[in-house]
Amino acid sequence: MYTGIEWTLGNALTAASLGMQVVSAVSRGSQQESMANYQAAQANADAQAEREVAQVNADKIRKATKSQQSSARSALAASGVVADAGTPLTIQGDIINRGEGDALTELLTGVRKGQRLDAEASGLRASGSNAKAQGYAGAAGSLLATGARLGSKYGGGTSYPRGNNPDEWDS
């Protein structure tokens, strides 16, 4: 049985070591969580930037389409063709349709890149949360392992030297 006399420098060092292991495990988990959350915030910011770039590019495509349509209309009018009927009207419609298709493709690309980055951010946050949980689990494991070592050292084990009869056991 533990009487207090057994508390030696070795036990003090064991306790100090345990304290450092616990603090280190919890701190490491918290640091990993913080880093993962930072990276997740960066991924979210990148996602938003991708969507914004796509919107700007789509607007540029639409502007270029209008310019191309105007140029075609002017060229047709300069050659004496009526630009608001028949084939010239069809050509202008094709220009608008292709331009809008390109603009929508650009937007879709930005949205998909944004979604991929948002998903990456979610994964990073989950990874950080898992790292924090592992830190706490590591701390608990250190506590249990040290407790088991000290328990077995100071009477944690039970011996039955005289057989199976409880009346004969050491008290």
mmCIF file of N, CA and C in Angstrom, residues 43-58 106-119:
data_model
loop_
_atom_site.group_PDB
_atom_site.id
_atom_site.type_symbol
_atom_site.label_atom_id
_atom_site.label_comp_id
_atom_site.label_asym_id
_atom_site.label_seq_id
_atom_site.Cartn_x
_atom_site.Cartn_y
_atom_site.Cartn_z
ATOM 1 N N ALA A 43 -8.997 28.752 -48.135
ATOM 2 C CA ALA A 43 -9.689 28.043 -49.216
ATOM 3 C C ALA A 43 -11.044 28.685 -49.502
ATOM 4 N N ASN A 44 -11.757 29.107 -48.448
ATOM 5 C CA ASN A 44 -13.033 29.797 -48.652
ATOM 6 C C ASN A 44 -12.827 31.126 -49.373
ATOM 7 N N ALA A 45 -11.782 31.854 -49.000
ATOM 8 C CA ALA A 45 -11.485 33.125 -49.666
ATOM 9 C C ALA A 45 -11.126 32.884 -51.136
ATOM 10 N N ASP A 46 -10.348 31.834 -51.395
ATOM 11 C CA ASP A 46 -10.001 31.491 -52.780
ATOM 12 C C ASP A 46 -11.252 31.114 -53.573
ATOM 13 N N ALA A 47 -12.166 30.414 -52.925
ATOM 14 C CA ALA A 47 -13.419 30.026 -53.591
ATOM 15 C C ALA A 47 -14.206 31.262 -54.006
ATOM 16 N N GLN A 48 -14.313 32.202 -53.086
ATOM 17 C CA GLN A 48 -15.042 33.438 -53.402
ATOM 18 C C GLN A 48 -14.333 34.206 -54.518
ATOM 19 N N ALA A 49 -13.020 34.245 -54.485
ATOM 20 C CA ALA A 49 -12.254 34.934 -55.535
ATOM 21 C C ALA A 49 -12.486 34.280 -56.892
ATOM 22 N N GLU A 50 -12.534 32.940 -56.925
ATOM 23 C CA GLU A 50 -12.780 32.234 -58.198
ATOM 24 C C GLU A 50 -14.150 32.615 -58.763
ATOM 25 N N ARG A 51 -15.146 32.683 -57.886
ATOM 26 C CA ARG A 51 -16.491 33.062 -58.348
ATOM 27 C C ARG A 51 -16.511 34.500 -58.864
ATOM 28 N N GLU A 52 -15.803 35.386 -58.167
ATOM 29 C CA GLU A 52 -15.765 36.784 -58.591
ATOM 30 C C GLU A 52 -15.019 36.957 -59.909
ATOM 31 N N VAL A 53 -13.910 36.248 -60.081
ATOM 32 C CA VAL A 53 -13.156 36.306 -61.337
ATOM 33 C C VAL A 53 -14.023 35.801 -62.480
ATOM 34 N N ALA A 54 -14.749 34.741 -62.243
ATOM 35 C CA ALA A 54 -15.627 34.194 -63.278
ATOM 36 C C ALA A 54 -16.691 35.218 -63.677
ATOM 37 N N GLN A 55 -17.240 35.929 -62.693
ATOM 38 C CA GLN A 55 -18.252 36.951 -62.988
ATOM 39 C C GLN A 55 -17.645 38.082 -63.824
ATOM 40 N N VAL A 56 -16.454 38.525 -63.454
ATOM 41 C CA VAL A 56 -15.781 39.587 -64.215
ATOM 42 C C VAL A 56 -15.503 39.121 -65.644
ATOM 43 N N ASN A 57 -15.009 37.893 -65.784
ATOM 44 C CA ASN A 57 -14.717 37.365 -67.124
ATOM 45 C C ASN A 57 -15.987 37.218 -67.957
ATOM 46 N N ALA A 58 -17.065 36.777 -67.328
ATOM 47 C CA ALA A 58 -18.334 36.650 -68.046
ATOM 48 C C ALA A 58 -18.819 38.020 -68.516
ATOM 49 N N GLU A 106 -18.039 30.348 -68.508
ATOM 50 C CA GLU A 106 -17.089 30.978 -67.580
ATOM 51 C C GLU A 106 -17.666 31.023 -66.164
ATOM 52 N N LEU A 107 -18.921 31.397 -66.041
ATOM 53 C CA LEU A 107 -19.560 31.423 -64.722
ATOM 54 C C LEU A 107 -19.613 30.038 -64.091
ATOM 55 N N LEU A 108 -19.983 29.047 -64.882
ATOM 56 C CA LEU A 108 -20.068 27.677 -64.373
ATOM 57 C C LEU A 108 -18.698 27.185 -63.906
ATOM 58 N N THR A 109 -17.673 27.513 -64.666
ATOM 59 C CA THR A 109 -16.317 27.119 -64.273
ATOM 60 C C THR A 109 -15.950 27.740 -62.933
ATOM 61 N N GLY A 110 -16.263 29.027 -62.757
ATOM 62 C CA GLY A 110 -15.971 29.698 -61.490
ATOM 63 C C GLY A 110 -16.745 29.105 -60.330
ATOM 64 N N VAL A 111 -18.008 28.785 -60.570
ATOM 65 C CA VAL A 111 -18.826 28.177 -59.517
ATOM 66 C C VAL A 111 -18.257 26.818 -59.121
ATOM 67 N N ARG A 112 -17.865 26.029 -60.102
ATOM 68 C CA ARG A 112 -17.325 24.685 -59.800
ATOM 69 C C ARG A 112 -15.995 24.779 -59.057
ATOM 70 N N LYS A 113 -15.135 25.693 -59.479
ATOM 71 C CA LYS A 113 -13.873 25.871 -58.750
ATOM 72 C C LYS A 113 -14.160 26.318 -57.322
ATOM 73 N N GLY A 114 -15.115 27.216 -57.166
ATOM 74 C CA GLY A 114 -15.496 27.673 -55.834
ATOM 75 C C GLY A 114 -16.029 26.544 -54.973
ATOM 76 N N GLN A 115 -16.865 25.699 -55.546
ATOM 77 C CA GLN A 115 -17.412 24.563 -54.794
ATOM 78 C C GLN A 115 -16.313 23.604 -54.372
ATOM 79 N N ARG A 116 -15.348 23.367 -55.269
ATOM 80 C CA ARG A 116 -14.236 22.477 -54.942
ATOM 81 C C ARG A 116 -13.436 23.048 -53.772
ATOM 82 N N LEU A 117 -13.174 24.346 -53.810
ATOM 83 C CA LEU A 117 -12.421 24.974 -52.734
ATOM 84 C C LEU A 117 -13.218 25.018 -51.425
ATOM 85 N N ASP A 118 -14.514 25.224 -51.512
ATOM 86 C CA ASP A 118 -15.354 25.181 -50.306
ATOM 87 C C ASP A 118 -15.344 23.778 -49.695
ATOM 88 N N ALA A 119 -15.383 22.759 -50.546
ATOM 89 C CA ALA A 119 -15.325 21.377 -50.054
ATOM 90 C C ALA A 119 -13.970 21.098 -49.399
#
